[in-house]
Short mmCIF file of C-alpha atoms and ligand atoms in Angstrom, two decimals:
data_model
loop_
_atom_site.label_atom_id
_atom_site.label_comp_id
_atom_site.label_asym_id
_atom_site.label_seq_id
_atom_site.Cartn_x
_atom_site.Cartn_y
_atom_site.Cartn_z
CA MET A 5 -8.09 -13.35 -25.38
CA SER A 6 -8.61 -16.89 -23.72
CA ASP A 7 -4.77 -17.43 -22.72
CA ARG A 8 -4.56 -14.92 -20.06
CA GLU A 9 -3.65 -16.56 -16.71
CA THR A 10 -6.54 -16.60 -13.97
CA TRP A 11 -5.27 -17.26 -10.09
CA THR A 12 -6.00 -20.87 -9.15
CA SER A 13 -8.04 -20.58 -5.99
CA ARG A 14 -9.71 -17.53 -4.61
CA VAL A 15 -7.56 -17.30 -1.44
CA GLY A 16 -4.97 -16.81 -4.15
CA PHE A 17 -6.06 -13.61 -5.30
CA ILE A 18 -6.96 -12.61 -1.79
CA LEU A 19 -3.50 -13.46 -0.23
CA ALA A 20 -2.40 -11.68 -3.32
CA ALA A 21 -4.63 -8.76 -2.53
CA VAL A 22 -3.44 -8.53 1.01
CA GLY A 23 0.38 -8.59 -0.36
CA SER A 24 0.00 -6.01 -2.24
CA ALA A 25 -1.92 -3.65 0.31
CA VAL A 26 0.45 -4.86 3.49
CA GLY A 27 3.94 -3.59 2.93
CA LEU A 28 5.75 -1.01 3.81
CA GLY A 29 2.72 1.38 4.38
CA ASN A 30 2.00 -0.31 7.56
CA ILE A 31 4.58 -1.62 8.79
CA TRP A 32 7.66 1.79 8.51
CA SER A 33 5.00 4.71 7.68
CA PHE A 34 1.69 3.74 9.82
CA PRO A 35 2.82 3.93 13.21
CA PHE A 36 5.64 7.02 12.89
CA GLN A 37 3.11 8.82 10.99
CA THR A 38 0.84 7.72 13.75
CA ALA A 39 3.26 8.77 16.05
CA SER A 40 3.99 13.17 14.28
CA ASN A 41 0.32 13.65 13.60
CA GLY A 42 -1.36 13.48 16.96
CA GLY A 43 -1.36 9.50 18.16
CA ALA A 44 -4.13 7.48 18.35
CA ALA A 45 -5.99 10.81 17.68
CA PHE A 46 -4.53 9.94 14.26
CA LEU A 47 -5.84 5.73 14.23
CA VAL A 48 -9.34 7.40 14.69
CA VAL A 49 -9.16 9.38 11.48
CA TYR A 50 -7.44 6.54 9.62
CA LEU A 51 -9.37 3.69 10.65
CA CYS A 52 -12.83 6.19 9.77
CA ALA A 53 -10.85 6.48 6.32
CA VAL A 54 -10.23 3.30 5.39
CA PHE A 55 -13.17 2.25 5.98
CA LEU A 56 -15.60 4.92 5.03
CA LEU A 57 -14.04 5.87 2.14
CA GLY A 58 -10.92 3.45 1.52
CA PHE A 59 -13.35 -0.07 1.37
CA PRO A 60 -16.17 1.31 -1.40
CA VAL A 61 -13.05 2.41 -3.61
CA MET A 62 -11.55 -0.64 -3.77
CA LEU A 63 -14.96 -2.26 -4.95
CA GLY A 64 -14.66 0.04 -7.40
CA GLU A 65 -11.80 -0.50 -9.18
CA PHE A 66 -12.30 -4.58 -8.66
CA VAL A 67 -15.53 -4.15 -10.46
CA ILE A 68 -13.44 -2.40 -13.35
CA GLY A 69 -11.26 -5.19 -13.04
CA ARG A 70 -13.29 -8.00 -13.27
CA ARG A 71 -15.93 -6.20 -15.97
CA SER A 72 -13.16 -5.76 -18.19
CA GLU A 73 -11.05 -8.15 -17.91
CA ARG A 74 -8.22 -5.77 -18.68
CA ASN A 75 -5.40 -4.46 -17.22
CA ALA A 76 -5.57 -0.51 -15.97
CA VAL A 77 -5.94 1.03 -18.52
CA GLU A 78 -7.29 -1.17 -21.62
CA ALA A 79 -10.30 -1.40 -18.94
CA PHE A 80 -12.06 1.62 -19.79
CA ARG A 81 -11.89 1.03 -23.54
CA SER A 82 -13.02 -2.25 -22.90
CA LEU A 83 -15.71 -1.04 -21.30
CA GLY A 84 -17.08 0.99 -23.84
CA PHE A 85 -15.14 4.77 -22.19
CA GLY A 86 -12.40 4.83 -24.27
CA GLU A 87 -11.27 7.88 -23.00
CA TRP A 88 -11.67 7.97 -19.47
CA SER A 89 -8.37 5.74 -20.46
CA VAL A 90 -6.38 8.97 -19.61
CA VAL A 91 -7.67 7.79 -15.35
CA GLY A 92 -5.83 4.12 -16.56
CA GLY A 93 -2.65 5.99 -17.24
CA LEU A 94 -2.40 7.56 -14.28
CA ALA A 95 -2.34 5.10 -12.74
CA VAL A 96 0.14 3.47 -14.71
CA VAL A 97 2.36 6.95 -13.67
CA SER A 98 2.19 7.01 -10.57
CA SER A 99 2.56 3.04 -10.04
CA PHE A 100 5.84 4.15 -11.76
CA VAL A 101 6.65 7.24 -9.64
CA THR A 102 6.26 4.70 -5.91
CA LEU A 103 7.66 2.03 -7.49
CA ALA A 104 11.34 3.85 -8.50
CA PHE A 105 11.01 5.53 -4.23
CA TYR A 106 9.62 2.42 -2.36
CA SER A 107 12.30 0.24 -3.90
CA VAL A 108 14.53 2.76 -2.65
CA VAL A 109 13.38 2.11 0.83
CA GLY A 110 13.15 -1.95 0.25
CA GLY A 111 16.73 -1.50 -0.43
CA TRP A 112 17.24 0.19 2.97
CA VAL A 113 15.53 -2.60 3.98
CA LEU A 114 17.70 -5.15 2.61
CA SER A 115 20.48 -3.65 4.56
CA TYR A 116 19.26 -3.74 7.57
CA ILE A 117 19.14 -7.57 7.37
CA VAL A 118 22.39 -7.76 6.98
CA GLY A 119 22.77 -4.86 9.57
CA SER A 120 20.95 -7.35 12.16
CA VAL A 121 23.32 -10.11 11.01
CA THR A 122 26.39 -8.25 11.11
CA GLY A 123 25.64 -6.11 14.07
CA GLY A 124 26.16 -3.14 12.04
CA TYR A 125 23.69 -0.85 13.66
CA LEU A 126 24.41 -1.75 17.18
CA GLY A 127 26.17 1.65 18.92
CA ASP A 128 25.13 3.86 16.37
CA ALA A 129 22.17 3.79 14.65
CA GLY A 130 21.86 7.29 13.46
CA ALA A 131 25.22 6.62 11.45
CA TYR A 132 24.15 3.47 10.00
CA PHE A 133 21.37 4.68 8.89
CA GLY A 134 23.64 7.45 6.86
CA ALA A 135 25.72 4.88 6.09
CA VAL A 136 22.72 3.02 4.52
CA SER A 137 20.93 5.80 2.54
CA ALA A 138 23.61 6.93 0.41
CA GLY A 139 25.74 6.68 -2.40
CA PRO A 140 26.69 3.33 -4.29
CA ILE A 141 25.49 1.35 -0.84
CA ALA A 142 21.88 3.22 -1.49
CA VAL A 143 21.82 2.69 -4.86
CA GLY A 144 23.07 -0.72 -5.14
CA ALA A 145 20.44 -2.13 -2.49
CA HIS A 146 17.73 -0.39 -4.75
CA ALA A 147 19.36 -2.54 -8.09
CA ALA A 148 19.16 -5.65 -5.66
CA PHE A 149 15.17 -4.74 -4.37
CA MET A 150 14.07 -4.00 -7.94
CA ALA A 151 15.92 -7.39 -8.86
CA LEU A 152 14.08 -9.07 -7.06
CA THR A 153 10.82 -7.84 -7.60
CA ILE A 154 12.36 -8.36 -11.11
CA GLY A 155 11.88 -12.20 -10.77
CA ILE A 156 8.66 -12.84 -9.19
CA VAL A 157 6.85 -10.24 -11.63
CA ALA A 158 8.53 -12.12 -14.36
CA LEU A 159 7.33 -15.22 -13.27
CA GLY A 160 4.07 -14.47 -13.85
CA VAL A 161 0.96 -14.30 -12.52
CA THR A 162 0.30 -18.18 -11.06
CA ASP A 163 3.49 -18.91 -10.46
CA GLY A 164 5.87 -15.98 -9.66
CA ILE A 165 2.94 -13.41 -7.51
CA GLU A 166 0.92 -15.73 -6.45
CA ARG A 167 3.14 -18.41 -5.43
CA ALA A 168 5.14 -16.06 -3.63
CA THR A 169 2.29 -14.26 -1.37
CA LYS A 170 1.65 -17.53 0.06
CA LEU A 171 3.81 -17.90 1.32
CA MET A 172 5.32 -13.99 1.98
CA VAL A 173 2.05 -13.02 3.70
CA PRO A 174 1.36 -15.95 6.22
CA ALA A 175 5.26 -15.17 7.36
CA ILE A 176 4.34 -11.81 7.96
CA PHE A 177 1.64 -12.16 10.62
CA VAL A 178 2.94 -15.36 12.43
CA LEU A 179 6.08 -13.59 12.73
CA MET A 180 4.60 -9.93 13.64
CA GLY A 181 2.21 -10.95 15.89
CA GLY A 182 5.47 -12.99 17.85
CA LEU A 183 6.98 -9.81 17.72
CA ALA A 184 4.14 -7.74 19.55
CA VAL A 185 3.83 -10.76 21.89
CA TRP A 186 7.73 -10.30 23.39
CA VAL A 187 7.82 -6.72 22.97
CA SER A 188 4.85 -6.90 25.39
CA THR A 189 6.77 -8.12 28.39
CA PHE A 190 9.30 -5.25 28.26
CA GLU A 191 9.09 -2.81 31.32
CA GLY A 192 7.43 -0.01 29.98
CA ALA A 193 5.58 -1.14 27.31
CA ALA A 194 2.82 -0.06 29.06
CA ALA A 195 3.41 3.33 28.49
CA GLY A 196 3.69 2.66 24.18
CA TYR A 197 0.02 0.98 24.31
CA ALA A 198 -1.71 3.99 26.37
CA TYR A 199 -0.06 6.49 23.98
CA TYR A 200 -1.18 4.22 20.98
CA LEU A 201 -5.27 3.79 22.34
CA SER A 202 -6.22 6.72 23.73
CA PRO A 203 -7.58 9.12 21.41
CA ASP A 204 -7.79 12.73 22.14
CA VAL A 205 -10.61 13.83 20.77
CA GLY A 206 -9.36 17.76 21.25
CA VAL A 207 -6.04 16.68 19.51
CA ILE A 208 -8.49 15.94 15.79
CA ALA A 209 -10.39 18.99 16.59
CA ASP A 210 -7.50 21.33 17.54
CA ASN A 211 -5.68 20.58 14.23
CA ILE A 212 -8.00 18.92 10.90
CA ALA A 213 -6.01 20.03 8.09
CA GLY A 214 -2.94 18.91 9.79
CA ILE A 215 -4.50 15.43 10.59
CA VAL A 216 -7.10 14.44 8.22
CA PRO A 217 -5.79 14.60 4.77
CA PRO A 218 -2.51 12.83 5.56
CA ALA A 219 -4.95 10.33 7.18
CA VAL A 220 -6.79 10.20 4.61
CA GLY A 221 -4.01 9.50 1.72
CA GLN A 222 -2.49 7.16 3.80
CA ALA A 223 -5.37 4.93 3.95
CA PHE A 224 -5.78 5.14 0.24
CA PHE A 225 -2.27 3.94 -0.35
CA THR A 226 -2.00 1.32 2.41
CA LEU A 227 -5.35 -0.43 0.04
CA SER A 228 -2.62 -0.13 -2.83
CA LEU A 229 -6.23 2.05 -4.09
CA GLY A 230 -5.44 4.76 -7.15
CA PHE A 231 -2.86 2.29 -9.03
CA GLY A 232 -4.11 0.71 -10.60
CA VAL A 233 -3.15 -2.38 -8.66
CA MET A 234 -6.60 -3.92 -7.70
CA ILE A 235 -8.00 -3.66 -11.25
CA ALA A 236 -5.32 -4.97 -12.58
CA TYR A 237 -5.14 -8.22 -9.52
CA SER A 238 -9.23 -8.36 -9.97
CA SER A 239 -8.67 -8.80 -13.88
CA TYR A 240 -8.16 -12.63 -13.28
CA LEU A 241 -10.47 -13.63 -11.07
CA GLY A 242 -13.59 -15.41 -11.64
CA ARG A 243 -17.27 -14.21 -12.04
CA ASP A 244 -18.75 -16.61 -9.07
CA ASP A 245 -16.02 -14.62 -6.32
CA SER A 246 -17.80 -12.14 -4.05
CA LEU A 247 -16.26 -9.20 -4.67
CA PRO A 248 -18.17 -7.41 -1.20
CA ALA A 249 -16.71 -10.69 0.48
CA ASP A 250 -13.17 -10.36 -0.82
CA GLY A 251 -12.97 -6.08 -0.63
CA SER A 252 -13.65 -6.59 3.49
CA ALA A 253 -11.63 -9.53 4.01
CA ILE A 254 -8.80 -7.34 2.47
CA VAL A 255 -9.80 -4.53 4.51
CA VAL A 256 -9.37 -5.80 7.39
CA VAL A 257 -6.77 -7.90 7.19
CA ASN A 258 -4.18 -5.08 6.20
CA THR A 259 -5.97 -2.82 8.69
CA LEU A 260 -4.90 -5.73 11.28
CA VAL A 261 -1.55 -5.68 9.87
CA ALA A 262 -1.04 -2.33 10.91
CA LEU A 263 -2.22 -2.45 14.27
CA ILE A 264 -0.25 -5.01 15.08
CA ALA A 265 2.78 -2.91 13.63
CA GLY A 266 1.60 0.04 16.48
CA PHE A 267 1.97 -2.66 18.61
CA VAL A 268 5.47 -3.74 17.81
CA VAL A 269 6.13 0.23 17.21
CA PHE A 270 5.26 1.88 20.31
CA PRO A 271 6.18 -0.63 23.63
CA VAL A 272 9.58 -0.69 21.31
CA LEU A 273 10.28 2.92 21.96
CA PHE A 274 8.11 3.95 24.71
CA ALA A 275 10.44 0.89 26.82
CA ILE A 276 13.69 1.65 25.19
CA GLU A 277 13.56 5.55 24.79
CA GLY A 278 10.41 6.56 27.27
CA SER A 279 8.87 8.14 24.24
CA VAL A 280 8.09 8.34 20.51
CA PRO A 281 10.18 10.67 17.91
CA ASP A 282 8.31 13.57 17.03
CA SER A 283 8.81 14.10 13.25
CA GLY A 284 8.20 11.71 11.27
CA GLY A 285 11.45 11.97 8.38
CA ALA A 286 11.82 8.68 5.90
CA GLY A 287 14.75 7.49 8.32
CA THR A 288 13.22 7.69 11.40
CA ALA A 289 11.71 4.25 11.37
CA PHE A 290 14.67 3.33 10.50
CA THR A 291 17.05 4.84 13.16
CA ALA A 292 14.65 4.67 16.05
CA LEU A 293 13.79 1.10 15.64
CA ALA A 294 17.54 0.18 15.25
CA GLY A 295 18.43 2.47 18.17
CA ALA A 296 15.85 0.71 20.24
CA PHE A 297 17.05 -3.09 18.95
CA SER A 298 20.58 -1.92 19.67
CA GLN A 299 19.46 -1.38 23.73
CA ILE A 300 18.12 -4.38 24.68
CA PRO A 301 19.11 -8.26 25.15
CA GLY A 302 18.52 -9.80 22.48
CA GLY A 303 17.81 -7.17 19.68
CA GLN A 304 19.43 -7.90 17.21
CA LEU A 305 17.41 -11.15 17.05
CA ILE A 306 14.64 -9.14 16.99
CA GLY A 307 15.95 -6.54 14.99
CA LEU A 308 16.26 -10.04 12.13
CA GLY A 309 12.13 -11.20 12.44
CA PHE A 310 11.53 -7.08 12.49
CA PHE A 311 13.65 -6.72 8.62
CA VAL A 312 12.83 -9.68 7.49
CA VAL A 313 8.79 -8.93 7.86
CA LEU A 314 9.25 -5.93 6.55
CA LEU A 315 11.13 -7.54 3.39
CA PHE A 316 8.73 -9.67 2.64
CA ALA A 317 5.97 -7.03 2.98
CA ALA A 318 7.65 -4.60 0.98
CA LEU A 319 8.35 -7.40 -1.86
CA SER A 320 4.52 -8.30 -1.97
CA SER A 321 3.64 -5.51 -2.61
CA SER A 322 6.33 -4.21 -4.99
CA ILE A 323 5.81 -6.73 -7.45
CA SER A 324 2.10 -5.26 -7.85
CA LEU A 325 3.27 -2.29 -8.28
CA LEU A 326 5.48 -3.61 -10.95
CA GLU A 327 2.65 -5.68 -12.84
CA VAL A 328 0.41 -2.51 -13.26
CA PRO A 329 2.39 -1.73 -15.96
CA THR A 330 4.19 -4.75 -17.07
CA ALA A 331 0.51 -6.46 -17.78
CA PHE A 332 -0.49 -2.75 -19.51
CA VAL A 333 2.54 -3.83 -21.76
CA ALA A 334 2.28 -6.99 -21.87
CA ASP A 335 -1.38 -7.29 -23.10
CA ARG A 336 -1.17 -4.63 -25.48
CA THR A 337 2.01 -5.08 -27.25
CA GLY A 338 1.84 -9.65 -27.27
CA TYR A 339 5.35 -8.97 -26.09
CA ASP A 340 7.10 -11.62 -23.67
CA ARG A 341 6.31 -10.98 -20.38
CA THR A 342 9.85 -11.18 -18.77
CA ALA A 343 11.36 -8.92 -21.26
CA THR A 344 8.43 -6.85 -20.13
CA ALA A 345 9.10 -6.90 -16.79
CA VAL A 346 12.82 -6.74 -17.48
CA GLY A 347 12.46 -3.66 -19.30
CA LEU A 348 10.45 -2.10 -17.70
CA GLY A 349 11.68 -3.17 -14.19
CA ALA A 350 15.61 -1.36 -15.13
CA PHE A 351 13.78 1.75 -16.19
CA VAL A 352 12.01 1.87 -13.02
CA ALA A 353 14.85 1.07 -11.18
CA LEU A 354 17.61 4.67 -13.27
CA ALA A 355 14.12 6.74 -12.38
CA GLY A 356 15.05 5.55 -8.63
CA VAL A 357 18.72 6.83 -8.54
CA PRO A 358 18.12 10.26 -7.60
CA THR A 359 16.07 9.26 -4.35
CA ALA A 360 18.39 6.87 -3.49
CA LEU A 361 21.64 9.59 -3.46
CA ASP A 362 19.15 12.04 -1.77
CA THR A 363 16.93 11.05 0.88
CA GLY A 364 14.96 15.03 0.17
CA ILE A 365 14.02 13.84 -3.49
CA LEU A 366 12.26 11.10 -2.25
CA GLY A 367 10.06 13.00 -0.05
CA TRP A 368 9.56 15.09 -2.64
CA TYR A 369 8.57 12.12 -4.77
CA ASN A 370 6.32 10.95 -1.95
CA ASP A 371 4.58 13.96 -1.65
CA ILE A 372 4.14 13.92 -5.48
CA VAL A 373 2.32 10.60 -4.71
CA PHE A 374 0.60 12.07 -1.45
CA GLU A 375 -0.55 14.93 -3.04
CA LEU A 376 -1.66 15.01 -6.37
CA LEU A 377 -1.34 11.75 -8.39
CA LEU A 378 -3.47 9.92 -5.76
CA PRO A 379 -6.07 12.02 -4.64
CA LEU A 380 -6.81 12.36 -8.54
CA ALA A 381 -6.74 9.81 -9.47
CA VAL A 382 -9.19 8.05 -6.75
CA LEU A 383 -11.16 10.69 -7.49
CA SER A 384 -11.70 10.89 -11.27
CA LEU A 385 -12.18 6.85 -11.01
CA SER A 386 -15.11 7.48 -8.51
CA LEU A 387 -16.68 10.14 -10.89
CA PHE A 388 -16.01 7.52 -13.80
CA VAL A 389 -17.47 4.89 -11.25
CA GLY A 390 -20.84 6.72 -10.02
CA TRP A 391 -21.73 9.03 -13.03
CA VAL A 392 -19.64 7.88 -16.57
CA ALA A 393 -20.15 3.97 -16.44
CA ASP A 394 -23.68 2.55 -16.82
CA ASP A 395 -25.27 0.14 -14.59
CA GLN A 396 -23.56 -2.90 -15.85
CA LEU A 397 -20.89 -1.90 -12.84
CA ALA A 398 -23.43 -2.25 -10.14
CA VAL A 399 -24.78 -5.57 -11.85
CA GLU A 400 -21.19 -6.65 -11.98
CA LEU A 401 -20.68 -5.90 -7.82
CA ASN A 402 -23.87 -8.39 -7.66
CA LEU A 403 -22.06 -11.73 -9.48
CA GLY A 404 -21.41 -14.11 -6.94
CA SER A 405 -22.45 -11.71 -4.48
CA SER A 406 -24.37 -12.12 -1.27
CA PHE A 407 -24.43 -9.19 0.17
CA GLY A 408 -28.10 -8.22 -1.99
CA SER A 409 -28.72 -5.54 -4.38
CA GLY A 410 -29.53 -3.10 -1.53
CA PHE A 411 -26.07 -2.88 -1.23
CA SER A 412 -25.34 -2.27 -4.74
CA THR A 413 -27.67 0.59 -4.51
CA VAL A 414 -26.24 2.25 -0.96
CA TRP A 415 -22.27 1.82 -2.77
CA LEU A 416 -23.03 3.54 -6.10
CA TRP A 417 -24.69 6.38 -4.06
CA TRP A 418 -22.29 6.74 -1.74
CA ILE A 419 -19.21 6.94 -4.89
CA ARG A 420 -21.53 9.67 -6.32
CA ILE A 421 -21.51 11.80 -3.28
CA VAL A 422 -19.74 10.93 -0.51
CA ILE A 423 -16.21 9.44 -1.59
CA PRO A 424 -16.18 12.85 -3.89
CA VAL A 425 -17.03 15.31 -1.24
CA ALA A 426 -14.82 13.22 0.94
CA ILE A 427 -11.96 13.83 -1.51
CA GLY A 428 -12.22 17.38 -2.82
CA GLY A 429 -12.83 18.44 1.17
CA THR A 430 -9.17 16.32 1.95
CA LEU A 431 -8.00 18.10 -0.98
CA LEU A 432 -8.90 21.86 0.25
CA LEU A 433 -7.67 21.41 3.93
CA GLY A 434 -4.69 20.51 2.53
CA ILE A 435 -4.35 23.28 0.39
CA GLN A 436 -5.24 25.27 3.29
CA SER A 437 -2.13 23.49 5.67
CA LEU A 438 0.16 24.12 2.85
CA LEU A 439 -0.20 28.18 2.61
CA VAL A 440 -0.99 28.58 6.43
N1 LIG B 22 0.17 -0.50 -0.03
C1 LIG B 22 0.91 -0.75 -0.17
C2 LIG B 22 1.38 -0.65 1.23
O1 LIG B 22 0.80 0.03 1.96
C3 LIG B 22 1.80 0.47 -0.23
C4 LIG B 22 1.70 0.28 -2.09
C5 LIG B 22 0.61 1.42 -2.73
C6 LIG B 22 1.56 -0.96 -2.87
C7 LIG B 22 0.36 1.31 -4.54
C8 LIG B 22 0.85 -1.04 -4.20
C9 LIG B 22 0.16 0.30 -5.15
O2 LIG B 22 2.66 -0.58 1.83
NA1 NA B 23 -0.71 -0.97 3.29
#
């Protein structure tokens, strides 16, 4: 496959992977999940899950992708383990289901950008959410968001994905950072910081089953793991790149964006509403924030900045979700990329229509991904890397890496034992909390 594209630079790869990681998960769900799961206590568990579970699994996807130079499904066959292609197939299915509802939320973001310009959500924030999250408006906005996604993916890896993320990722940082500084001047911001940053260990001990499963699920989702995205992206990577170094950079940057989002959201909520909303429904982020924006001077402008950041974050993630099936079909059949991206994107857009019409169905898609597809995919990936693939993968981790072979040995045993035990335990806790 000598005509396969590659990233034009290492930074291009890191930005694209960061673009995939940084998304609605960081800015839309993370602060509100933190709020509905015990505040700072959730944050502590989440951070442990990101670094202790997410980082090693990310390296697992990287070695599969770079070793095989194939998409998520064909990677397994190319490494000599064709039966495991089913894991890649699971990843493709997860990407489809996730993109179907992710794009609906992306459509809401488009409507909130419009609302920030027209002032549509000033006054009655709840009514505005009701209007844009139902009927033809929701379907139309979803279709518009999918069209943007398809357009970027159709342009290809370097001209589309790499160029778009080089623009969007730095913009996310600048705008979010600026917003965080601005809201720090609000009276009452301090109460928000206190809620966000003082963990109450007792809360964790009392509610392990309620905190750990969502924190672990969020950790994998936020790093785009279990969807084959990191397999696909690292397959365009050169051998002289250090996977552990790139992986660390991606994990740290993704974590920073989530943390900064908290530094925007919590001060705003405490300064204006005096508390955080305790139910974390799909619309909470939109109604709570738009409600707050409509009460502060300059709120429309803050709102515009915030929702534009959210759009960039959502788009740089949705393109990675569409890239997984597109790379698979285009590599496999030799079809033209543009036609493939358009065809598959149209199919996903249709699959998303029910979730655009009913936020209950959206929650249902979301739960299937978080509670079933994601843990299953990550578990089977780890078992594959740790126990099935031979030592070619640990060897791959050392190529271009300055972390030394001791690192890859620890990593391999970590993937073999710690990850499966942790995910198994999380699944059990999740089942237990469903039964109680
Ligand atoms: N990581 C993205 C986010 O946090 C979501 C995502 C998951 C993107 C899986 C691609 C693949 O929003
Ligand atoms: Na993320």
